[in-house]
PDB file of C-alpha atoms in Angstrom:
ATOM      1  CA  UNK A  27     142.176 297.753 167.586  1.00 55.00           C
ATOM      2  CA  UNK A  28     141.901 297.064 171.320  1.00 70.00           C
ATOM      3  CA  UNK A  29     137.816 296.052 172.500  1.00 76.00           C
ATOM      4  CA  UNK A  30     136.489 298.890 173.788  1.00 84.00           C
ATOM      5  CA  UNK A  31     133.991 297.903 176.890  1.00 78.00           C
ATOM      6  CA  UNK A  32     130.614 299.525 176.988  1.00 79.00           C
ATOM      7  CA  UNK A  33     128.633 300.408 179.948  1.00 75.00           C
ATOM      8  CA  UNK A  34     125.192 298.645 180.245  1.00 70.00           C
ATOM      9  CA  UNK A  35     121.986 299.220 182.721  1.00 72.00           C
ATOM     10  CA  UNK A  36     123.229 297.871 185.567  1.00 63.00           C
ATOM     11  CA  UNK A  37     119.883 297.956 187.007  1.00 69.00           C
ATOM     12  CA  UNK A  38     118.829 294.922 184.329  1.00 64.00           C
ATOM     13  CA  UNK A  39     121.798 292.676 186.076  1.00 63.00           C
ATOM     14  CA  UNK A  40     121.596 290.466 188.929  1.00 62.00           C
ATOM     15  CA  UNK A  41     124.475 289.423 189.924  1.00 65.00           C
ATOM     16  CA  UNK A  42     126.219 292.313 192.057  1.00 67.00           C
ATOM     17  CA  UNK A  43     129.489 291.567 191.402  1.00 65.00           C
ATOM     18  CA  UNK A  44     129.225 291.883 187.584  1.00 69.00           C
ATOM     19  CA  UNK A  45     127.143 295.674 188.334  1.00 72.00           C
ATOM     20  CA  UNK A  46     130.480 296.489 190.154  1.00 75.00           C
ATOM     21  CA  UNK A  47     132.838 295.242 187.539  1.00 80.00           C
ATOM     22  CA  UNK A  48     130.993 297.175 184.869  1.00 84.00           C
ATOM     23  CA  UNK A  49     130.112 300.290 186.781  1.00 85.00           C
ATOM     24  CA  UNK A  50     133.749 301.196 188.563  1.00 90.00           C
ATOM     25  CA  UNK A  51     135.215 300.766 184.837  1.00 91.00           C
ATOM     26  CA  UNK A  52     132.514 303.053 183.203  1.00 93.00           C
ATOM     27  CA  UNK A  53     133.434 306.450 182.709  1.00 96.00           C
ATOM     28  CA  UNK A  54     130.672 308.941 183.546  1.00 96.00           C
ATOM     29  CA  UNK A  55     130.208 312.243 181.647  1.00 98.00           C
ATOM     30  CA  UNK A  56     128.827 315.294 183.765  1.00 97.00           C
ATOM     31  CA  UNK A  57     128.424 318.115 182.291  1.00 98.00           C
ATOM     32  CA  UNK A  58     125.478 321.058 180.768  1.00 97.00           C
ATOM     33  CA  UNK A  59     123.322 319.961 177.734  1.00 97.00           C
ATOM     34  CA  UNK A  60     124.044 323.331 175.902  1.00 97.00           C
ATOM     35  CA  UNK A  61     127.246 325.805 176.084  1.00 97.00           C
ATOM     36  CA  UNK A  62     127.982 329.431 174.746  1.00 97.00           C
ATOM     37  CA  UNK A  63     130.363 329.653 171.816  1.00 97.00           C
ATOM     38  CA  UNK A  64     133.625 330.838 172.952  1.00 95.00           C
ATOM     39  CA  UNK A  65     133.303 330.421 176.561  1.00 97.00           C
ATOM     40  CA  UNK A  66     134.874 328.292 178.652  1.00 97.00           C
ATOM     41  CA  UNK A  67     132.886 325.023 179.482  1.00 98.00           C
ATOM     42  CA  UNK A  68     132.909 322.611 182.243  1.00 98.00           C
ATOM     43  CA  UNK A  69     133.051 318.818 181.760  1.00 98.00           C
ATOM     44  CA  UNK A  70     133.279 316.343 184.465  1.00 98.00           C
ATOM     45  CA  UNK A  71     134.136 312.724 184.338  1.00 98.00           C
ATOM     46  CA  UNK A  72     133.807 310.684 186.616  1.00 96.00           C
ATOM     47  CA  UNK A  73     134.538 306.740 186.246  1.00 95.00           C
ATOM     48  CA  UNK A  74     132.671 304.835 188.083  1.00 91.00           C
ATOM     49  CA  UNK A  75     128.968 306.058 189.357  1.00 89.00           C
ATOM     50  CA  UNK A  76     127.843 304.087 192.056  1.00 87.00           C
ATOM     51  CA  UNK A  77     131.021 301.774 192.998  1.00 86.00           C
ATOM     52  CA  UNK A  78     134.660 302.674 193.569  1.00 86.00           C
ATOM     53  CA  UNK A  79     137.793 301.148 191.559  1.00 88.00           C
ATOM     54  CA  UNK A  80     141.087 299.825 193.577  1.00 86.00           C
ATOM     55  CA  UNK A  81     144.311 302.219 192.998  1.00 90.00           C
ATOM     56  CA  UNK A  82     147.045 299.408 193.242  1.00 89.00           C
ATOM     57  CA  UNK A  83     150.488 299.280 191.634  1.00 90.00           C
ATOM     58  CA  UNK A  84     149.090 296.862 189.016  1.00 91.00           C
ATOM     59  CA  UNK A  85     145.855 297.557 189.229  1.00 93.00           C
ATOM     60  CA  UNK A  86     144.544 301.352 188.937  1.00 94.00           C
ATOM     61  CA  UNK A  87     142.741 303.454 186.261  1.00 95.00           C
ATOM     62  CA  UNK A  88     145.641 305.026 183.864  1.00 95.00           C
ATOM     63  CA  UNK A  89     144.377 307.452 181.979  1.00 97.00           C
ATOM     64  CA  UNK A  90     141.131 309.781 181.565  1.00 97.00           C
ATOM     65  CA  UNK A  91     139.907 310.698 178.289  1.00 98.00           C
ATOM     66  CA  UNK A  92     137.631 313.405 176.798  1.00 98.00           C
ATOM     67  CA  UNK A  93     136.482 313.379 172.899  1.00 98.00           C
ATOM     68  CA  UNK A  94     134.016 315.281 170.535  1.00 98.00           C
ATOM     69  CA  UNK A  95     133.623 313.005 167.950  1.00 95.00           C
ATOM     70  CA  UNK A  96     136.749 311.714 166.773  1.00 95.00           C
ATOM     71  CA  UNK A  97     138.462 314.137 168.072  1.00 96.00           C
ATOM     72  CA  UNK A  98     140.598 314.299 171.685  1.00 98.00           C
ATOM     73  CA  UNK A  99     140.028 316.992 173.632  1.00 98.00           C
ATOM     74  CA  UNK A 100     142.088 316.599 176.690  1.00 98.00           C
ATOM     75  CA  UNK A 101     143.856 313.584 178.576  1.00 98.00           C
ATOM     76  CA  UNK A 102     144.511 312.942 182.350  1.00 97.00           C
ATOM     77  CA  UNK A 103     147.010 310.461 182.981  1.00 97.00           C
ATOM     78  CA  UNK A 104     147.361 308.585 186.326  1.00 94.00           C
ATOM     79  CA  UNK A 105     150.330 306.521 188.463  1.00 92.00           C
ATOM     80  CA  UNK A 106     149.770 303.776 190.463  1.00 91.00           C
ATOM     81  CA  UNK A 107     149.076 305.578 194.644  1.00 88.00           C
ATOM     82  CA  UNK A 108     147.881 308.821 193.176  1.00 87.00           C
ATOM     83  CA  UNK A 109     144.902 308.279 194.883  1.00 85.00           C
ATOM     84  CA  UNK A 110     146.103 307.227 197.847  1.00 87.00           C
ATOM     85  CA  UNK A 111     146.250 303.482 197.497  1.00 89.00           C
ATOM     86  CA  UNK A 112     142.516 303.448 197.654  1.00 87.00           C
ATOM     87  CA  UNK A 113     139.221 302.615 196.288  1.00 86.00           C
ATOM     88  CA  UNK A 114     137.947 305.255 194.911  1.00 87.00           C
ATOM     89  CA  UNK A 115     136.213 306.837 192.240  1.00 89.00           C
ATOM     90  CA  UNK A 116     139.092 308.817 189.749  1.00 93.00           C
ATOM     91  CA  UNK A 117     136.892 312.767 188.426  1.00 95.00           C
ATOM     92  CA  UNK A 118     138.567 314.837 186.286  1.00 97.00           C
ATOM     93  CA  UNK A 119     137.125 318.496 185.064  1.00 98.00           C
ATOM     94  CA  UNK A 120     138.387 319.132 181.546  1.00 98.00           C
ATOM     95  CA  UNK A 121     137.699 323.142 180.869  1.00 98.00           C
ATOM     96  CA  UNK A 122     137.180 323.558 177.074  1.00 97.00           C
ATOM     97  CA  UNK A 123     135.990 326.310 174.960  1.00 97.00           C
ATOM     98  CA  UNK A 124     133.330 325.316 172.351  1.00 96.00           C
ATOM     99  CA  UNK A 125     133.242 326.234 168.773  1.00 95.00           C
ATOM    100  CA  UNK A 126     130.317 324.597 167.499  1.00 96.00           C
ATOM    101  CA  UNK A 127     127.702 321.610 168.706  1.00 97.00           C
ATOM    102  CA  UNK A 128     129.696 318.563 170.399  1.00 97.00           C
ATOM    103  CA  UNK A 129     129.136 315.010 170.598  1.00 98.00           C
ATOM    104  CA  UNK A 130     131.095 314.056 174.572  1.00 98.00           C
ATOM    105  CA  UNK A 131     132.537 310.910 174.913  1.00 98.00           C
ATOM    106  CA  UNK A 132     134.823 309.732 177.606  1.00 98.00           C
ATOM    107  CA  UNK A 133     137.129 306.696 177.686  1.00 97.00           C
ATOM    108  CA  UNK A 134     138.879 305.174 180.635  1.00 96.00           C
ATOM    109  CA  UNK A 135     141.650 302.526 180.787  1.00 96.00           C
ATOM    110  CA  UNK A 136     141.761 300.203 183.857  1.00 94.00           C
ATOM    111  CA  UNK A 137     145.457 298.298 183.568  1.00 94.00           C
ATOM    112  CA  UNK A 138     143.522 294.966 184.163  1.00 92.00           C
ATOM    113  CA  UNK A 139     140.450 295.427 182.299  1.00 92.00           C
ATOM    114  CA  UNK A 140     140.937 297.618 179.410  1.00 93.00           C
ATOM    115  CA  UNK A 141     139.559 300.084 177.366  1.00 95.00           C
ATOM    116  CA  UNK A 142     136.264 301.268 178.492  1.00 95.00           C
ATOM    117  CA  UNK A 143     133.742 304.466 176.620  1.00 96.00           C
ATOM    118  CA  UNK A 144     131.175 306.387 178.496  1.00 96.00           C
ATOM    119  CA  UNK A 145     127.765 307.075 176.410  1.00 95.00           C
ATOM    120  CA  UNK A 146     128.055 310.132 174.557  1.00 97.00           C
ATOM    121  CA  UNK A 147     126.524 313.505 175.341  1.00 98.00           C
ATOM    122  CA  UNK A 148     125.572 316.360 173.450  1.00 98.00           C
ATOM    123  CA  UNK A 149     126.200 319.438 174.040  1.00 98.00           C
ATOM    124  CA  UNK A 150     124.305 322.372 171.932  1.00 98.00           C
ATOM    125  CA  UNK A 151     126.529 325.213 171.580  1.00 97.00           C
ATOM    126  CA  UNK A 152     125.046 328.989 170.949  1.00 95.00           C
ATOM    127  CA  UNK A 153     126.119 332.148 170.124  1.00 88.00           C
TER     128      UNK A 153
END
């Protein structure tokens, strides 16, 4: 099993450069607290919150991830220049249509620095 990195309070850290390192890694879940059973749903992730993440040819984020539990619910995969060559921060909107209550996590892979999981949301659905 590959490590799986972890976002933590940045705001606790003091060194800047180890904030950016762990915040432009760090996926980001945006998204309502509560949804309506059968209805399509918006989910936004965004990786990185308050700093941007390089888009070189061996450096750039490869893939998006969205799961409810243990399951995946949809996958955005990445090239090297899709953004331009550029720091930036990578947002995908996954649309999906809720059955029942969800528990939102979002991974990220960085093809320097690994694995990295959002913290999870949940997401109430009703009828």
């Amino acid at each position: 099993m590959p490590k799986i990195n972890r976002y933590v309070d940045i705001s606790q850290i003091d060194k800047e450069a180890k904030k950016d390192y762990i915040d432009r890694h760090s996926p980001f879940i945006h998204c309502e607290t509560t949804a309506k059973k059968g209805e399509k749903f918006l989910v936004k992730v965004r990786v990185g919150n308050e700093y941007c993440h390089p888009d070189d040819f061996d450096h750039y984020i490869a893939y998006v991830q969205l799961w409810d539990s243990e399951r995946l619910l949809g996958q955005a995969t990445f090239t090297p220049g899709s953004l331009g060559n550029q720091c930036s921060q990578t947002e995908v909107d996954f649309y999906i249509v809720p059955t029942k209550n969800m528990k939102l996590t979002a991974m990220s892979y960085c093809t320097k620095h690994g694995l990295w999981e959002s913290d999870p949301v949940e997401v109430e659905v009703t009828e």
